[in-house]
Short mmCIF file of the N, C-alpha and C atoms (twelve columns), coordinates in Angstrom:
data_MODEL
# 
_entry.id   MODEL 
# 
loop_
_atom_site.group_PDB 
_atom_site.id 
_atom_site.type_symbol 
_atom_site.label_atom_id 
_atom_site.label_alt_id 
_atom_site.label_comp_id 
_atom_site.label_asym_id 
_atom_site.label_seq_id 
_atom_site.Cartn_x 
_atom_site.Cartn_y 
_atom_site.Cartn_z 
_atom_site.pdbx_PDB_model_num 
ATOM 1   N N  . MET A 1   -2.844  -8.076  -13.981 1 
ATOM 2   C CA . MET A 1   -2.151  -8.142  -12.707 1 
ATOM 3   C C  . MET A 1   -3.084  -7.634  -11.613 1 
ATOM 4   N N  . GLU A 2   -3.136  -8.355  -10.520 1 
ATOM 5   C CA . GLU A 2   -3.919  -7.938  -9.356  1 
ATOM 6   C C  . GLU A 2   -3.356  -6.642  -8.792  1 
ATOM 7   N N  . PRO A 3   -4.202  -5.810  -8.182  1 
ATOM 8   C CA . PRO A 3   -3.673  -4.590  -7.556  1 
ATOM 9   C C  . PRO A 3   -2.656  -4.957  -6.474  1 
ATOM 10  N N  . LEU A 4   -1.568  -4.231  -6.447  1 
ATOM 11  C CA . LEU A 4   -0.535  -4.471  -5.446  1 
ATOM 12  C C  . LEU A 4   -0.810  -3.607  -4.231  1 
ATOM 13  N N  . LYS A 5   -0.650  -4.194  -3.045  1 
ATOM 14  C CA . LYS A 5   -0.870  -3.436  -1.823  1 
ATOM 15  C C  . LYS A 5   -0.019  -4.010  -0.712  1 
ATOM 16  N N  . VAL A 6   0.225   -3.180  0.293   1 
ATOM 17  C CA . VAL A 6   1.001   -3.598  1.453   1 
ATOM 18  C C  . VAL A 6   0.442   -2.868  2.673   1 
ATOM 19  N N  . ILE A 7   0.502   -3.543  3.821   1 
ATOM 20  C CA . ILE A 7   0.052   -2.957  5.082   1 
ATOM 21  C C  . ILE A 7   1.254   -2.841  5.992   1 
ATOM 22  N N  . GLY A 8   1.383   -1.705  6.650   1 
ATOM 23  C CA . GLY A 8   2.495   -1.515  7.568   1 
ATOM 24  C C  . GLY A 8   2.318   -0.279  8.422   1 
ATOM 25  N N  . LYS A 9   3.233   -0.138  9.376   1 
ATOM 26  C CA . LYS A 9   3.222   1.024   10.262  1 
ATOM 27  C C  . LYS A 9   4.010   2.146   9.597   1 
ATOM 28  N N  . LEU A 10  3.412   3.328   9.548   1 
ATOM 29  C CA . LEU A 10  4.057   4.486   8.944   1 
ATOM 30  C C  . LEU A 10  5.224   4.918   9.819   1 
ATOM 31  N N  . LYS A 11  6.422   4.839   9.280   1 
ATOM 32  C CA . LYS A 11  7.636   5.144   10.045  1 
ATOM 33  C C  . LYS A 11  8.130   6.564   9.811   1 
ATOM 34  N N  . ARG A 12  8.084   7.020   8.557   1 
ATOM 35  C CA . ARG A 12  8.641   8.340   8.258   1 
ATOM 36  C C  . ARG A 12  7.961   8.923   7.027   1 
ATOM 37  N N  . ILE A 13  7.759   10.253  7.056   1 
ATOM 38  C CA . ILE A 13  7.221   10.981  5.910   1 
ATOM 39  C C  . ILE A 13  8.239   12.062  5.547   1 
ATOM 40  N N  . ASN A 14  8.734   12.023  4.326   1 
ATOM 41  C CA . ASN A 14  9.693   13.028  3.868   1 
ATOM 42  C C  . ASN A 14  8.963   14.224  3.261   1 
ATOM 43  N N  . ASN A 15  9.689   15.305  3.104   1 
ATOM 44  C CA . ASN A 15  9.142   16.512  2.473   1 
ATOM 45  C C  . ASN A 15  9.011   16.314  0.973   1 
ATOM 46  N N  . VAL A 16  8.181   17.148  0.360   1 
ATOM 47  C CA . VAL A 16  8.021   17.131  -1.091  1 
ATOM 48  C C  . VAL A 16  9.318   17.625  -1.727  1 
ATOM 49  N N  . GLN A 17  9.751   16.935  -2.784  1 
ATOM 50  C CA . GLN A 17  10.938  17.338  -3.541  1 
ATOM 51  C C  . GLN A 17  10.496  17.818  -4.920  1 
ATOM 52  N N  . GLN A 18  10.862  19.037  -5.268  1 
ATOM 53  C CA . GLN A 18  10.574  19.566  -6.603  1 
ATOM 54  C C  . GLN A 18  11.756  19.186  -7.486  1 
ATOM 55  N N  . ILE A 19  11.624  18.143  -8.285  1 
ATOM 56  C CA . ILE A 19  12.715  17.601  -9.088  1 
ATOM 57  C C  . ILE A 19  12.995  18.502  -10.300 1 
ATOM 58  N N  . THR A 20  11.948  18.854  -11.028 1 
ATOM 59  C CA . THR A 20  12.051  19.802  -12.146 1 
ATOM 60  C C  . THR A 20  10.883  20.774  -12.011 1 
ATOM 61  N N  . ASP A 21  10.777  21.699  -12.957 1 
ATOM 62  C CA . ASP A 21  9.653   22.641  -12.926 1 
ATOM 63  C C  . ASP A 21  8.310   21.939  -13.024 1 
ATOM 64  N N  . THR A 22  8.300   20.769  -13.652 1 
ATOM 65  C CA . THR A 22  7.033   20.071  -13.894 1 
ATOM 66  C C  . THR A 22  6.904   18.735  -13.175 1 
ATOM 67  N N  . PHE A 23  7.872   18.379  -12.345 1 
ATOM 68  C CA . PHE A 23  7.818   17.077  -11.673 1 
ATOM 69  C C  . PHE A 23  8.197   17.205  -10.206 1 
ATOM 70  N N  . LYS A 24  7.318   16.652  -9.337  1 
ATOM 71  C CA . LYS A 24  7.604   16.624  -7.903  1 
ATOM 72  C C  . LYS A 24  7.275   15.248  -7.363  1 
ATOM 73  N N  . LYS A 25  7.967   14.902  -6.269  1 
ATOM 74  C CA . LYS A 25  7.722   13.607  -5.633  1 
ATOM 75  C C  . LYS A 25  7.907   13.742  -4.129  1 
ATOM 76  N N  . ARG A 26  7.407   12.730  -3.421  1 
ATOM 77  C CA . ARG A 26  7.513   12.677  -1.967  1 
ATOM 78  C C  . ARG A 26  7.633   11.221  -1.578  1 
ATOM 79  N N  . GLU A 27  8.519   10.946  -0.644  1 
ATOM 80  C CA . GLU A 27  8.722   9.571   -0.216  1 
ATOM 81  C C  . GLU A 27  8.270   9.379   1.222   1 
ATOM 82  N N  . PHE A 28  7.831   8.168   1.522   1 
ATOM 83  C CA . PHE A 28  7.513   7.795   2.896   1 
ATOM 84  C C  . PHE A 28  7.946   6.355   3.104   1 
ATOM 85  N N  . VAL A 29  8.051   5.953   4.373   1 
ATOM 86  C CA . VAL A 29  8.562   4.632   4.725   1 
ATOM 87  C C  . VAL A 29  7.559   3.944   5.645   1 
ATOM 88  N N  . ILE A 30  7.295   2.665   5.366   1 
ATOM 89  C CA . ILE A 30  6.475   1.852   6.265   1 
ATOM 90  C C  . ILE A 30  7.280   0.615   6.672   1 
ATOM 91  N N  . VAL A 31  6.869   0.022   7.791   1 
ATOM 92  C CA . VAL A 31  7.483   -1.220  8.267   1 
ATOM 93  C C  . VAL A 31  6.367   -2.247  8.408   1 
ATOM 94  N N  . THR A 32  6.539   -3.399  7.769   1 
ATOM 95  C CA . THR A 32  5.519   -4.444  7.825   1 
ATOM 96  C C  . THR A 32  5.565   -5.163  9.167   1 
ATOM 97  N N  . ASP A 33  4.462   -5.801  9.521   1 
ATOM 98  C CA . ASP A 33  4.361   -6.550  10.771  1 
ATOM 99  C C  . ASP A 33  4.247   -8.026  10.414  1 
ATOM 100 N N  . GLU A 34  5.384   -8.660  10.317  1 
ATOM 101 C CA . GLU A 34  5.432   -10.085 9.988   1 
ATOM 102 C C  . GLU A 34  6.639   -10.699 10.677  1 
ATOM 103 N N  . GLN A 35  6.866   -11.981 10.484  1 
ATOM 104 C CA . GLN A 35  7.978   -12.649 11.164  1 
ATOM 105 C C  . GLN A 35  9.299   -11.917 10.916  1 
ATOM 106 N N  . TYR A 36  9.529   -11.509 9.692   1 
ATOM 107 C CA . TYR A 36  10.723  -10.744 9.340   1 
ATOM 108 C C  . TYR A 36  10.260  -9.405  8.782   1 
ATOM 109 N N  . PRO A 37  10.051  -8.404  9.664   1 
ATOM 110 C CA . PRO A 37  9.529   -7.106  9.211   1 
ATOM 111 C C  . PRO A 37  10.397  -6.496  8.115   1 
ATOM 112 N N  . GLN A 38  9.728   -5.894  7.157   1 
ATOM 113 C CA . GLN A 38  10.401  -5.259  6.038   1 
ATOM 114 C C  . GLN A 38  10.204  -3.750  6.112   1 
ATOM 115 N N  . THR A 39  11.270  -3.011  5.885   1 
ATOM 116 C CA . THR A 39  11.207  -1.556  5.809   1 
ATOM 117 C C  . THR A 39  11.120  -1.205  4.333   1 
ATOM 118 N N  . ILE A 40  10.022  -0.540  3.943   1 
ATOM 119 C CA . ILE A 40  9.735   -0.324  2.532   1 
ATOM 120 C C  . ILE A 40  9.574   1.163   2.250   1 
ATOM 121 N N  . GLY A 41  10.332  1.645   1.285   1 
ATOM 122 C CA . GLY A 41  10.211  3.022   0.821   1 
ATOM 123 C C  . GLY A 41  9.246   3.086   -0.344  1 
ATOM 124 N N  . ILE A 42  8.309   4.027   -0.267  1 
ATOM 125 C CA . ILE A 42  7.283   4.175   -1.301  1 
ATOM 126 C C  . ILE A 42  7.249   5.648   -1.685  1 
ATOM 127 N N  . GLU A 43  6.986   5.930   -2.951  1 
ATOM 128 C CA . GLU A 43  6.941   7.328   -3.366  1 
ATOM 129 C C  . GLU A 43  5.570   7.725   -3.878  1 
ATOM 130 N N  . LEU A 44  5.307   9.017   -3.764  1 
ATOM 131 C CA . LEU A 44  4.113   9.648   -4.315  1 
ATOM 132 C C  . LEU A 44  4.607   10.650  -5.347  1 
ATOM 133 N N  . VAL A 45  3.902   10.779  -6.457  1 
ATOM 134 C CA . VAL A 45  4.333   11.731  -7.484  1 
ATOM 135 C C  . VAL A 45  3.194   12.657  -7.895  1 
ATOM 136 N N  . GLN A 46  3.605   13.843  -8.357  1 
ATOM 137 C CA . GLN A 46  2.727   14.860  -8.914  1 
ATOM 138 C C  . GLN A 46  1.572   15.207  -7.972  1 
ATOM 139 N N  . ASP A 47  0.336   15.087  -8.423  1 
ATOM 140 C CA . ASP A 47  -0.812  15.503  -7.607  1 
ATOM 141 C C  . ASP A 47  -1.088  14.554  -6.443  1 
ATOM 142 N N  . LYS A 48  -0.393  13.444  -6.355  1 
ATOM 143 C CA . LYS A 48  -0.596  12.479  -5.260  1 
ATOM 144 C C  . LYS A 48  0.283   12.764  -4.040  1 
ATOM 145 N N  . VAL A 49  1.191   13.751  -4.111  1 
ATOM 146 C CA . VAL A 49  2.135   13.985  -2.999  1 
ATOM 147 C C  . VAL A 49  1.435   14.353  -1.694  1 
ATOM 148 N N  . THR A 50  0.203   14.815  -1.755  1 
ATOM 149 C CA . THR A 50  -0.521  15.191  -0.532  1 
ATOM 150 C C  . THR A 50  -1.326  14.043  0.073   1 
ATOM 151 N N  . LEU A 51  -1.367  12.890  -0.570  1 
ATOM 152 C CA . LEU A 51  -2.146  11.759  -0.045  1 
ATOM 153 C C  . LEU A 51  -1.719  11.365  1.367   1 
ATOM 154 N N  . ILE A 52  -0.465  11.540  1.698   1 
ATOM 155 C CA . ILE A 52  0.067   11.096  2.996   1 
ATOM 156 C C  . ILE A 52  -0.177  12.125  4.098   1 
ATOM 157 N N  . ASP A 53  -0.618  13.329  3.738   1 
ATOM 158 C CA . ASP A 53  -0.786  14.413  4.713   1 
ATOM 159 C C  . ASP A 53  -1.732  14.080  5.861   1 
ATOM 160 N N  . GLU A 54  -2.750  13.288  5.606   1 
ATOM 161 C CA . GLU A 54  -3.749  13.004  6.645   1 
ATOM 162 C C  . GLU A 54  -3.328  11.904  7.625   1 
ATOM 163 N N  . PHE A 55  -2.129  11.349  7.441   1 
ATOM 164 C CA . PHE A 55  -1.668  10.265  8.299   1 
ATOM 165 C C  . PHE A 55  -0.521  10.727  9.182   1 
ATOM 166 N N  . LYS A 56  -0.372  10.034  10.334  1 
ATOM 167 C CA . LYS A 56  0.688   10.360  11.285  1 
ATOM 168 C C  . LYS A 56  1.619   9.168   11.433  1 
ATOM 169 N N  . GLU A 57  2.869   9.460   11.729  1 
ATOM 170 C CA . GLU A 57  3.820   8.391   11.978  1 
ATOM 171 C C  . GLU A 57  3.300   7.516   13.111  1 
ATOM 172 N N  . GLY A 58  3.454   6.213   12.962  1 
ATOM 173 C CA . GLY A 58  2.970   5.258   13.954  1 
ATOM 174 C C  . GLY A 58  1.634   4.633   13.588  1 
ATOM 175 N N  . GLU A 59  0.885   5.234   12.661  1 
ATOM 176 C CA . GLU A 59  -0.399  4.674   12.253  1 
ATOM 177 C C  . GLU A 59  -0.184  3.483   11.317  1 
ATOM 178 N N  . ILE A 60  -1.123  2.545   11.366  1 
ATOM 179 C CA . ILE A 60  -1.099  1.397   10.458  1 
ATOM 180 C C  . ILE A 60  -1.887  1.796   9.213   1 
ATOM 181 N N  . ILE A 61  -1.237  1.681   8.054   1 
ATOM 182 C CA . ILE A 61  -1.874  2.078   6.806   1 
ATOM 183 C C  . ILE A 61  -1.784  0.961   5.764   1 
ATOM 184 N N  . GLU A 62  -2.692  1.029   4.817   1 
ATOM 185 C CA . GLU A 62  -2.681  0.130   3.668   1 
ATOM 186 C C  . GLU A 62  -2.383  0.991   2.446   1 
ATOM 187 N N  . VAL A 63  -1.374  0.592   1.692   1 
ATOM 188 C CA . VAL A 63  -0.922  1.374   0.550   1 
ATOM 189 C C  . VAL A 63  -1.126  0.560   -0.725  1 
ATOM 190 N N  . PHE A 64  -1.834  1.138   -1.666  1 
ATOM 191 C CA . PHE A 64  -2.018  0.537   -2.984  1 
ATOM 192 C C  . PHE A 64  -1.007  1.210   -3.908  1 
ATOM 193 N N  . PHE A 65  -0.293  0.424   -4.700  1 
ATOM 194 C CA . PHE A 65  0.797   0.993   -5.475  1 
ATOM 195 C C  . PHE A 65  0.990   0.290   -6.812  1 
ATOM 196 N N  . ASN A 66  1.722   0.983   -7.684  1 
ATOM 197 C CA . ASN A 66  2.173   0.412   -8.954  1 
ATOM 198 C C  . ASN A 66  3.656   0.115   -8.822  1 
ATOM 199 N N  . LEU A 67  4.082   -0.967  -9.412  1 
ATOM 200 C CA . LEU A 67  5.495   -1.334  -9.448  1 
ATOM 201 C C  . LEU A 67  6.066   -0.834  -10.762 1 
ATOM 202 N N  . ARG A 68  7.079   0.025   -10.664 1 
ATOM 203 C CA . ARG A 68  7.722   0.603   -11.846 1 
ATOM 204 C C  . ARG A 68  9.169   0.116   -11.919 1 
ATOM 205 N N  . GLY A 69  9.678   -0.079  -13.112 1 
ATOM 206 C CA . GLY A 69  11.060  -0.500  -13.292 1 
ATOM 207 C C  . GLY A 69  11.672  0.163   -14.504 1 
ATOM 208 N N  . ARG A 70  12.977  0.396   -14.432 1 
ATOM 209 C CA . ARG A 70  13.673  0.999   -15.568 1 
ATOM 210 C C  . ARG A 70  15.141  0.595   -15.550 1 
ATOM 211 N N  . GLU A 71  15.741  0.599   -16.727 1 
ATOM 212 C CA . GLU A 71  17.170  0.327   -16.846 1 
ATOM 213 C C  . GLU A 71  17.935  1.645   -16.905 1 
ATOM 214 N N  . TRP A 72  19.178  1.614   -16.423 1 
ATOM 215 C CA . TRP A 72  20.046  2.785   -16.466 1 
ATOM 216 C C  . TRP A 72  21.471  2.325   -16.708 1 
ATOM 217 N N  . GLN A 73  22.166  3.048   -17.560 1 
ATOM 218 C CA . GLN A 73  23.560  2.742   -17.860 1 
ATOM 219 C C  . GLN A 73  24.334  4.061   -17.899 1 
ATOM 220 N N  . LYS A 74  25.377  4.142   -17.095 1 
ATOM 221 C CA . LYS A 74  26.168  5.372   -16.993 1 
ATOM 222 C C  . LYS A 74  26.776  5.737   -18.345 1 
ATOM 223 N N  . ASP A 75  27.389  4.779   -18.989 1 
ATOM 224 C CA . ASP A 75  27.949  4.965   -20.333 1 
ATOM 225 C C  . ASP A 75  27.964  3.609   -21.031 1 
ATOM 226 N N  . SER A 76  28.347  3.592   -22.288 1 
ATOM 227 C CA . SER A 76  28.268  2.354   -23.078 1 
ATOM 228 C C  . SER A 76  29.197  1.249   -22.581 1 
ATOM 229 N N  . ASN A 77  30.187  1.589   -21.755 1 
ATOM 230 C CA . ASN A 77  31.112  0.582   -21.232 1 
ATOM 231 C C  . ASN A 77  30.738  0.068   -19.843 1 
ATOM 232 N N  . SER A 78  29.735  0.645   -19.246 1 
ATOM 233 C CA . SER A 78  29.388  0.260   -17.870 1 
ATOM 234 C C  . SER A 78  28.231  -0.737  -17.851 1 
ATOM 235 N N  . GLU A 79  28.082  -1.353  -16.702 1 
ATOM 236 C CA . GLU A 79  27.027  -2.344  -16.487 1 
ATOM 237 C C  . GLU A 79  25.655  -1.677  -16.520 1 
ATOM 238 N N  . ILE A 80  24.672  -2.381  -17.047 1 
ATOM 239 C CA . ILE A 80  23.298  -1.890  -17.064 1 
ATOM 240 C C  . ILE A 80  22.665  -2.242  -15.720 1 
ATOM 241 N N  . LYS A 81  22.122  -1.244  -15.054 1 
ATOM 242 C CA . LYS A 81  21.461  -1.423  -13.755 1 
ATOM 243 C C  . LYS A 81  19.947  -1.333  -13.956 1 
ATOM 244 N N  . VAL A 82  19.214  -2.032  -13.106 1 
ATOM 245 C CA . VAL A 82  17.755  -1.965  -13.120 1 
ATOM 246 C C  . VAL A 82  17.301  -1.387  -11.788 1 
ATOM 247 N N  . PHE A 83  16.441  -0.378  -11.837 1 
ATOM 248 C CA . PHE A 83  15.898  0.253   -10.644 1 
ATOM 249 C C  . PHE A 83  14.399  0.015   -10.588 1 
ATOM 250 N N  . ASN A 84  13.897  -0.291  -9.399  1 
ATOM 251 C CA . ASN A 84  12.467  -0.482  -9.183  1 
ATOM 252 C C  . ASN A 84  11.942  0.598   -8.250  1 
ATOM 253 N N  . THR A 85  10.703  1.005   -8.474  1 
ATOM 254 C CA . THR A 85  10.067  2.015   -7.651  1 
ATOM 255 C C  . THR A 85  8.643   1.575   -7.341  1 
ATOM 256 N N  . LEU A 86  8.212   1.794   -6.106  1 
ATOM 257 C CA . LEU A 86  6.825   1.567   -5.716  1 
ATOM 258 C C  . LEU A 86  6.163   2.941   -5.677  1 
ATOM 259 N N  . THR A 87  5.181   3.158   -6.541  1 
ATOM 260 C CA . THR A 87  4.514   4.452   -6.646  1 
ATOM 261 C C  . THR A 87  3.078   4.312   -6.149  1 
ATOM 262 N N  . ALA A 88  2.796   4.932   -5.009  1 
ATOM 263 C CA . ALA A 88  1.470   4.817   -4.384  1 
ATOM 264 C C  . ALA A 88  0.432   5.639   -5.129  1 
ATOM 265 N N  . TRP A 89  -0.792  5.115   -5.173  1 
ATOM 266 C CA . TRP A 89  -1.899  5.847   -5.779  1 
ATOM 267 C C  . TRP A 89  -3.107  5.925   -4.848  1 
ATOM 268 N N  . ARG A 90  -3.084  5.155   -3.753  1 
ATOM 269 C CA . ARG A 90  -4.139  5.246   -2.736  1 
ATOM 270 C C  . ARG A 90  -3.574  4.800   -1.408  1 
ATOM 271 N N  . ILE A 91  -3.975  5.510   -0.340  1 
ATOM 272 C CA . ILE A 91  -3.550  5.159   1.019   1 
ATOM 273 C C  . ILE A 91  -4.785  5.226   1.897   1 
ATOM 274 N N  . GLN A 92  -4.934  4.223   2.766   1 
ATOM 275 C CA . GLN A 92  -6.052  4.261   3.713   1 
ATOM 276 C C  . GLN A 92  -5.594  3.713   5.051   1 
ATOM 277 N N  . LYS A 93  -6.227  4.231   6.107   1 
ATOM 278 C CA . LYS A 93  -5.905  3.792   7.459   1 
ATOM 279 C C  . LYS A 93  -6.519  2.417   7.689   1 
ATOM 280 N N  . VAL A 94  -5.781  1.556   8.368   1 
ATOM 281 C CA . VAL A 94  -6.289  0.227   8.706   1 
ATOM 282 C C  . VAL A 94  -6.947  0.337   10.072  1 
ATOM 283 N N  . GLN A 95  -8.176  -0.102  10.165  1 
ATOM 284 C CA . GLN A 95  -8.905  -0.062  11.432  1 
ATOM 285 C C  . GLN A 95  -8.430  -1.220  12.296  1 
ATOM 286 N N  . THR A 96  -7.709  -0.917  13.351  1 
ATOM 287 C CA . THR A 96  -7.239  -1.972  14.253  1 
ATOM 288 C C  . THR A 96  -8.302  -2.258  15.297  1 
ATOM 289 N N  . GLY A 97  -8.493  -3.512  15.600  1 
ATOM 290 C CA . GLY A 97  -9.464  -3.908  16.611  1 
ATOM 291 C C  . GLY A 97  -10.902 -3.702  16.180  1 
ATOM 292 N N  . ALA A 98  -11.167 -3.681  14.897  1 
ATOM 293 C CA . ALA A 98  -12.531 -3.505  14.408  1 
ATOM 294 C C  . ALA A 98  -13.347 -4.735  14.766  1 
ATOM 295 N N  . PRO A 99  -14.571 -4.529  15.238  1 
ATOM 296 C CA . PRO A 99  -15.396 -5.685  15.610  1 
ATOM 297 C C  . PRO A 99  -15.762 -6.511  14.388  1 
ATOM 298 N N  . ALA A 100 -15.825 -7.802  14.595  1 
ATOM 299 C CA . ALA A 100 -16.218 -8.705  13.512  1 
ATOM 300 C C  . ALA A 100 -17.694 -8.508  13.220  1 
ATOM 301 N N  . ALA A 101 -18.111 -8.914  12.055  1 
ATOM 302 C CA . ALA A 101 -19.514 -8.783  11.680  1 
ATOM 303 C C  . ALA A 101 -20.375 -9.574  12.667  1 
ATOM 304 N N  . ALA A 102 -21.471 -8.981  13.076  1 
ATOM 305 C CA . ALA A 102 -22.363 -9.634  14.028  1 
ATOM 306 C C  . ALA A 102 -23.022 -10.835 13.370  1 
ATOM 307 N N  . PRO A 103 -23.085 -11.956 14.089  1 
ATOM 308 C CA . PRO A 103 -23.719 -13.138 13.490  1 
ATOM 309 C C  . PRO A 103 -25.218 -12.906 13.347  1 
ATOM 310 N N  . SER A 104 -25.794 -13.478 12.305  1 
ATOM 311 C CA . SER A 104 -27.236 -13.347 12.111  1 
ATOM 312 C C  . SER A 104 -27.954 -14.241 13.111  1 
ATOM 313 N N  . SER A 105 -29.247 -13.993 13.306  1 
ATOM 314 C CA . SER A 105 -30.008 -14.769 14.287  1 
ATOM 315 C C  . SER A 105 -30.135 -16.231 13.883  1 
ATOM 316 N N  . ALA A 106 -30.188 -16.503 12.595  1 
ATOM 317 C CA . ALA A 106 -30.235 -17.889 12.126  1 
ATOM 318 C C  . ALA A 106 -29.024 -18.122 11.235  1 
ATOM 319 N N  . PRO A 107 -28.094 -18.968 11.675  1 
ATOM 320 C CA . PRO A 107 -26.909 -19.228 10.853  1 
ATOM 321 C C  . PRO A 107 -27.293 -19.728 9.470   1 
ATOM 322 N N  . GLN A 108 -26.478 -19.412 8.493   1 
ATOM 323 C CA . GLN A 108 -26.756 -19.851 7.133   1 
ATOM 324 C C  . GLN A 108 -26.831 -21.360 7.083   1 
ATOM 325 N N  . GLY A 109 -27.763 -21.849 6.288   1 
ATOM 326 C CA . GLY A 109 -27.888 -23.289 6.120   1 
ATOM 327 C C  . GLY A 109 -28.844 -23.914 7.124   1 
ATOM 328 N N  . GLU A 110 -29.240 -23.160 8.167   1 
ATOM 329 C CA . GLU A 110 -30.201 -23.686 9.133   1 
ATOM 330 C C  . GLU A 110 -31.528 -22.987 8.931   1 
ATOM 331 N N  . ALA A 111 -32.598 -23.758 8.994   1 
ATOM 332 C CA . ALA A 111 -33.931 -23.188 8.837   1 
ATOM 333 C C  . ALA A 111 -34.353 -22.539 10.145  1 
ATOM 334 N N  . SER A 112 -35.098 -21.485 10.042  1 
ATOM 335 C CA . SER A 112 -35.648 -20.816 11.213  1 
ATOM 336 C C  . SER A 112 -36.686 -21.731 11.853  1 
ATOM 337 N N  . ASN A 113 -36.901 -21.631 13.181  1 
ATOM 338 C CA . ASN A 113 -37.834 -22.503 13.905  1 
ATOM 339 C C  . ASN A 113 -39.281 -22.302 13.494  1 
ATOM 340 N N  . ASP A 114 -39.662 -21.142 12.976  1 
ATOM 341 C CA . ASP A 114 -41.049 -20.856 12.662  1 
ATOM 342 C C  . ASP A 114 -41.430 -21.315 11.248  1 
ATOM 343 N N  . VAL A 115 -40.556 -22.009 10.556  1 
ATOM 344 C CA . VAL A 115 -40.851 -22.484 9.215   1 
ATOM 345 C C  . VAL A 115 -40.995 -24.000 9.275   1 
ATOM 346 N N  . ASP A 116 -42.163 -24.495 8.801   1 
ATOM 347 C CA . ASP A 116 -42.352 -25.943 8.730   1 
ATOM 348 C C  . ASP A 116 -41.491 -26.481 7.600   1 
ATOM 349 N N  . ASP A 117 -40.823 -27.552 7.915   1 
ATOM 350 C CA . ASP A 117 -40.075 -28.140 6.829   1 
ATOM 351 C C  . ASP A 117 -40.477 -29.596 6.733   1 
ATOM 352 N N  . ASP A 118 -40.546 -30.061 5.551   1 
ATOM 353 C CA . ASP A 118 -41.091 -31.399 5.326   1 
ATOM 354 C C  . ASP A 118 -40.007 -32.450 5.143   1 
ATOM 355 N N  . LEU A 119 -38.880 -32.244 5.812   1 
ATOM 356 C CA . LEU A 119 -37.857 -33.273 5.765   1 
ATOM 357 C C  . LEU A 119 -38.297 -34.455 6.624   1 
ATOM 358 N N  . PRO A 120 -38.017 -35.671 6.206   1 
ATOM 359 C CA . PRO A 120 -38.499 -36.842 6.920   1 
ATOM 360 C C  . PRO A 120 -37.723 -37.136 8.203   1 
ATOM 361 N N  . PHE A 121 -36.741 -36.377 8.557   1 
ATOM 362 C CA . PHE A 121 -35.997 -36.679 9.789   1 
ATOM 363 C C  . PHE A 121 -35.907 -35.502 10.698  1 
# 
């Protein structure tokens, strides 16, 4: 599977939640910039909960994540539910307005003027 990633504006950062003595998580929310913007909740777990600390709400970020899924059933007579979670493992700021790569002096596929070429035309 290709690495999963999404780009969006950081909308909210929640506090770290200590779930058990050995497990902690932190959630944050981004909003995508597309025809139909999506509000997406993503979580960080364990030693990754501090990854979001260097970012501020309103910044455009790229989030690399794993898609997790699990089934849950309240009791043997109830419906089985499936829950999905996006668990981030890397976050980076998207450089907005970054200059495009400078074109080279001789475009690819064209010979430089100082080179003799023996083409007949």
